């Protein structure tokens, strides 16, 4: 059972379009991270959200953490081919041994010129 | 460049064999994580070490083992390999073992079991 569900799994759009990727769970997370992974490379952190309802912007990317800290969304405005990649959300849960990150299965985004 | 180094980048072996994957964390990072990424299961947490000690265990099979050495590099040993073990294996490091700290990933080791 996947703790974090990402949707859609695949998204192919034209340059200039807007898109939203969702990350949902029935669990509460202490924080949530978004990573982007390009072919042949490891995931690279884009943002960490910590507070319920928090919104963070990174140029054309807007990240939101749900009020209940169970879900998050990533919105990209005017997508560009350079945005192509696998977007992964990862939730952190505090445990007695320290927090662990659980990753969603990812959204594969392709932005066509 | 994340500063995390993984070797080898590619490895092809046969079923039943044993392989060792190596990871050097970023300078100063004490915590090392191993993840397995396959097409059908995404990025799965295997195990975490902090300053030489096992800190957390995920979905790691008994055929797999890992350790972190005094110089903080880590090795993941995969034995009695099966076809289903074919995957990308990532190592990541962080300064601290928990909290909201960023994970820095290596480029991964692609294992193919024939």
Short mmCIF file of C-alpha atoms in Angstrom, two decimals:
data_model
loop_
_atom_site.label_atom_id
_atom_site.label_comp_id
_atom_site.label_asym_id
_atom_site.label_seq_id
_atom_site.Cartn_x
_atom_site.Cartn_y
_atom_site.Cartn_z
CA UNK A 1 0.00 0.00 0.00
CA UNK A 2 1.45 3.34 -1.09
CA UNK A 3 1.38 5.86 1.74
CA UNK A 4 1.59 8.80 -0.64
CA UNK A 5 -0.49 8.84 -3.79
CA UNK A 6 0.56 11.13 -6.57
CA UNK A 7 -1.62 12.11 -9.49
CA UNK A 8 -1.49 12.13 -12.34
CA UNK A 9 1.18 9.49 -12.90
CA UNK A 10 1.94 10.81 -16.37
CA UNK A 11 1.37 14.25 -17.84
CA UNK A 12 2.27 15.44 -21.32
CA UNK A 13 1.56 19.07 -22.14
CA UNK A 14 2.58 21.81 -24.54
CA UNK A 15 4.95 24.58 -23.66
CA UNK A 16 3.15 27.51 -22.07
CA UNK A 17 0.39 25.48 -20.44
CA UNK A 18 -0.28 25.39 -16.72
CA UNK A 19 -0.46 22.19 -14.69
CA UNK A 20 -1.05 20.92 -11.19
CA UNK A 21 0.33 17.76 -9.61
CA UNK A 22 -1.22 16.34 -6.47
CA UNK A 23 0.19 14.39 -3.56
CA UNK A 24 -2.35 12.85 -1.20
CA UNK A 25 -2.27 10.71 1.90
CA UNK A 26 -4.48 9.63 4.77
CA UNK A 27 -1.53 10.19 7.11
CA UNK A 28 -0.37 13.40 8.72
CA UNK A 29 3.19 14.46 7.96
CA UNK A 30 5.45 16.75 9.94
CA UNK A 31 6.76 18.14 6.67
CA UNK A 32 6.58 17.45 2.98
CA UNK A 33 9.26 17.79 0.35
CA UNK A 34 9.09 17.97 -3.42
CA UNK A 35 11.94 16.65 -5.55
CA UNK A 36 12.58 16.63 -9.28
CA UNK A 37 14.47 13.81 -10.91
CA UNK A 38 15.90 13.89 -14.41
CA UNK A 39 16.98 10.80 -16.37
CA UNK A 40 20.28 9.35 -15.17
CA UNK A 41 20.32 11.49 -12.06
CA UNK A 42 19.16 11.33 -8.48
CA UNK A 43 16.26 13.39 -7.14
CA UNK A 44 17.01 17.03 -6.32
CA UNK A 45 15.08 18.90 -3.63
CA UNK A 46 12.86 21.73 -4.86
CA UNK A 47 11.11 22.77 -1.65
CA UNK A 48 10.15 21.76 1.88
CA UNK A 49 6.80 22.77 3.38
CA UNK A 50 6.28 22.47 7.10
CA UNK A 51 3.21 24.39 8.23
CA UNK A 52 -0.36 23.40 7.35
CA UNK A 53 -1.68 25.79 4.68
CA UNK A 54 1.81 26.96 3.79
CA UNK A 55 2.39 28.22 0.26
CA UNK A 56 5.86 28.53 -1.23
CA UNK A 57 6.83 29.89 -4.61
CA UNK A 58 9.90 29.05 -6.62
CA UNK A 59 9.82 31.11 -9.83
CA UNK A 60 6.99 29.55 -11.86
CA UNK A 61 6.40 26.73 -9.34
CA UNK A 62 3.92 27.12 -6.49
CA UNK A 63 3.81 24.55 -3.70
CA UNK A 64 1.03 24.24 -1.15
CA UNK A 65 0.78 22.10 1.97
CA UNK A 66 -2.75 21.14 2.96
CA UNK A 67 -4.25 22.58 6.14
CA UNK A 68 -4.32 19.14 7.74
CA UNK A 69 -0.78 18.35 6.54
CA UNK A 70 -1.99 15.27 4.69
CA UNK A 71 -1.70 16.52 1.13
CA UNK A 72 0.20 18.88 -1.10
CA UNK A 73 0.09 20.28 -4.59
CA UNK A 74 2.60 21.60 -7.07
CA UNK A 75 1.41 24.09 -9.67
CA UNK A 76 3.56 25.08 -12.61
CA UNK A 77 2.70 28.18 -14.60
CA UNK A 78 3.66 28.52 -18.25
CA UNK A 79 5.52 25.21 -18.35
CA UNK A 80 8.75 25.02 -20.31
CA UNK A 81 10.58 22.01 -21.81
CA UNK A 82 13.18 22.40 -19.07
CA UNK A 83 10.48 21.48 -16.53
CA UNK A 84 10.37 17.96 -17.95
CA UNK A 85 11.19 15.36 -15.33
CA UNK A 86 9.86 13.09 -12.61
CA UNK A 87 8.33 15.04 -9.74
CA UNK A 88 8.35 13.24 -6.41
CA UNK A 89 6.68 14.22 -3.19
CA UNK A 90 8.07 12.88 0.06
CA UNK A 91 6.46 13.04 3.46
CA UNK A 92 8.38 13.07 6.71
CA UNK A 93 6.98 11.41 9.82
CA UNK A 94 8.61 11.84 13.16
CA UNK A 95 9.52 8.56 14.76
CA UNK A 96 11.41 7.69 17.88
CA UNK A 97 14.49 7.08 15.78
CA UNK A 98 14.16 10.30 13.85
CA UNK A 99 12.03 11.27 10.91
CA UNK A 100 11.83 9.16 7.78
CA UNK A 101 10.90 10.21 4.31
CA UNK A 102 8.31 8.24 2.37
CA UNK A 103 8.19 8.94 -1.33
CA UNK A 104 5.24 8.93 -3.66
CA UNK A 105 5.57 7.08 -6.96
CA UNK A 106 6.06 10.29 -8.85
CA UNK A 107 4.51 12.23 -11.70
CA UNK A 108 6.34 12.01 -14.99
CA UNK A 109 5.96 15.39 -16.68
CA UNK A 110 6.80 15.96 -20.32
CA UNK A 111 6.62 19.49 -21.70
CA UNK A 112 6.68 19.54 -25.48
CA UNK A 113 8.10 22.54 -27.34
CA UNK B 1 26.69 17.73 -8.56
CA UNK B 2 25.17 16.76 -5.20
CA UNK B 3 28.49 15.79 -3.64
CA UNK B 4 27.31 12.21 -3.10
CA UNK B 5 29.32 9.66 -5.05
CA UNK B 6 28.05 6.21 -5.94
CA UNK B 7 29.90 3.37 -7.64
CA UNK B 8 29.49 1.53 -9.86
CA UNK B 9 27.09 3.47 -12.11
CA UNK B 10 26.07 0.34 -13.97
CA UNK B 11 26.28 -3.31 -13.01
CA UNK B 12 25.12 -6.38 -14.89
CA UNK B 13 25.19 -9.72 -13.15
CA UNK B 14 23.45 -13.07 -13.03
CA UNK B 15 20.86 -14.52 -10.70
CA UNK B 16 22.31 -15.99 -7.53
CA UNK B 17 25.29 -13.66 -7.53
CA UNK B 18 26.32 -11.10 -4.94
CA UNK B 19 27.21 -7.44 -5.53
CA UNK B 20 28.36 -4.53 -3.42
CA UNK B 21 27.33 -0.96 -4.06
CA UNK B 22 29.37 1.84 -2.59
CA UNK B 23 28.45 5.35 -1.50
CA UNK B 24 30.49 8.30 -0.31
CA UNK B 25 28.29 10.95 1.33
CA UNK B 26 28.71 14.69 1.04
CA UNK B 27 31.56 16.05 3.09
CA UNK B 28 30.29 16.65 6.62
CA UNK B 29 27.11 14.60 6.28
CA UNK B 30 26.82 11.93 8.95
CA UNK B 31 23.63 10.25 7.79
CA UNK B 32 23.40 7.91 4.81
CA UNK B 33 20.25 6.46 3.30
CA UNK B 34 19.75 3.73 0.72
CA UNK B 35 16.76 3.70 -1.61
CA UNK B 36 15.65 1.31 -4.33
CA UNK B 37 13.84 2.71 -7.36
CA UNK B 38 12.02 0.39 -9.73
CA UNK B 39 9.45 1.16 -12.39
CA UNK B 40 6.55 -0.45 -10.59
CA UNK B 41 7.29 0.57 -7.01
CA UNK B 42 8.83 4.01 -7.09
CA UNK B 43 11.46 5.06 -4.59
CA UNK B 44 11.51 2.64 -1.66
CA UNK B 45 13.44 3.33 1.52
CA UNK B 46 15.78 0.50 2.44
CA UNK B 47 17.94 1.53 5.37
CA UNK B 48 19.54 4.50 7.11
CA UNK B 49 22.81 4.89 8.97
CA UNK B 50 23.92 7.72 11.18
CA UNK B 51 27.56 8.07 12.18
CA UNK B 52 28.20 4.36 11.72
CA UNK B 53 25.09 3.06 13.46
CA UNK B 54 21.93 1.72 11.89
CA UNK B 55 19.20 4.30 12.47
CA UNK B 56 16.12 3.09 10.64
CA UNK B 57 15.11 0.15 8.53
CA UNK B 58 12.61 0.12 5.71
CA UNK B 59 11.65 -2.53 3.19
CA UNK B 60 15.04 -4.15 3.07
CA UNK B 61 15.15 -7.84 2.24
CA UNK B 62 17.10 -10.25 4.42
CA UNK B 63 19.31 -10.97 1.40
CA UNK B 64 20.44 -7.35 1.53
CA UNK B 65 22.68 -5.80 4.14
CA UNK B 66 24.47 -2.51 4.58
CA UNK B 67 27.01 -0.85 6.78
CA UNK B 68 28.57 2.55 7.32
CA UNK B 69 32.28 2.68 7.95
CA UNK B 70 34.27 5.01 10.26
CA UNK B 71 35.11 7.26 7.31
CA UNK B 72 31.31 7.52 6.78
CA UNK B 73 31.19 5.82 3.42
CA UNK B 74 28.56 3.13 3.13
CA UNK B 75 28.17 -0.13 1.28
CA UNK B 76 25.01 -1.98 0.32
CA UNK B 77 25.47 -5.70 -0.18
CA UNK B 78 22.94 -7.58 -2.29
CA UNK B 79 23.19 -11.36 -2.32
CA UNK B 80 21.41 -14.32 -3.92
CA UNK B 81 20.26 -11.89 -6.56
CA UNK B 82 16.94 -12.40 -8.28
CA UNK B 83 15.56 -10.92 -11.49
CA UNK B 84 13.28 -8.69 -9.43
CA UNK B 85 16.26 -7.03 -7.78
CA UNK B 86 16.99 -5.21 -11.02
CA UNK B 87 16.54 -1.54 -10.17
CA UNK B 88 18.25 1.75 -9.57
CA UNK B 89 19.80 1.94 -6.13
CA UNK B 90 20.27 5.41 -4.72
CA UNK B 91 22.31 6.58 -1.83
CA UNK B 92 21.47 9.87 -0.17
CA UNK B 93 23.07 11.80 2.65
CA UNK B 94 22.06 14.50 5.07
CA UNK B 95 23.68 16.42 7.85
CA UNK B 96 21.29 15.24 10.52
CA UNK B 97 19.32 11.99 10.75
CA UNK B 98 15.85 13.48 10.84
CA UNK B 99 13.86 16.66 10.87
CA UNK B 100 13.09 18.50 7.66
CA UNK B 101 16.59 18.34 6.33
CA UNK B 102 17.26 18.01 2.64
CA UNK B 103 18.44 14.69 1.26
CA UNK B 104 21.23 14.87 -1.27
CA UNK B 105 21.11 11.98 -3.70
CA UNK B 106 23.86 10.38 -5.71
CA UNK B 107 23.38 9.52 -9.36
CA UNK B 108 22.48 5.95 -8.51
CA UNK B 109 23.75 2.50 -9.38
CA UNK B 110 21.76 0.72 -12.05
CA UNK B 111 21.70 -3.00 -11.34
CA UNK B 112 20.58 -5.43 -13.99
CA UNK B 113 20.16 -9.07 -13.00
CA UNK B 114 19.98 -11.49 -15.94
#
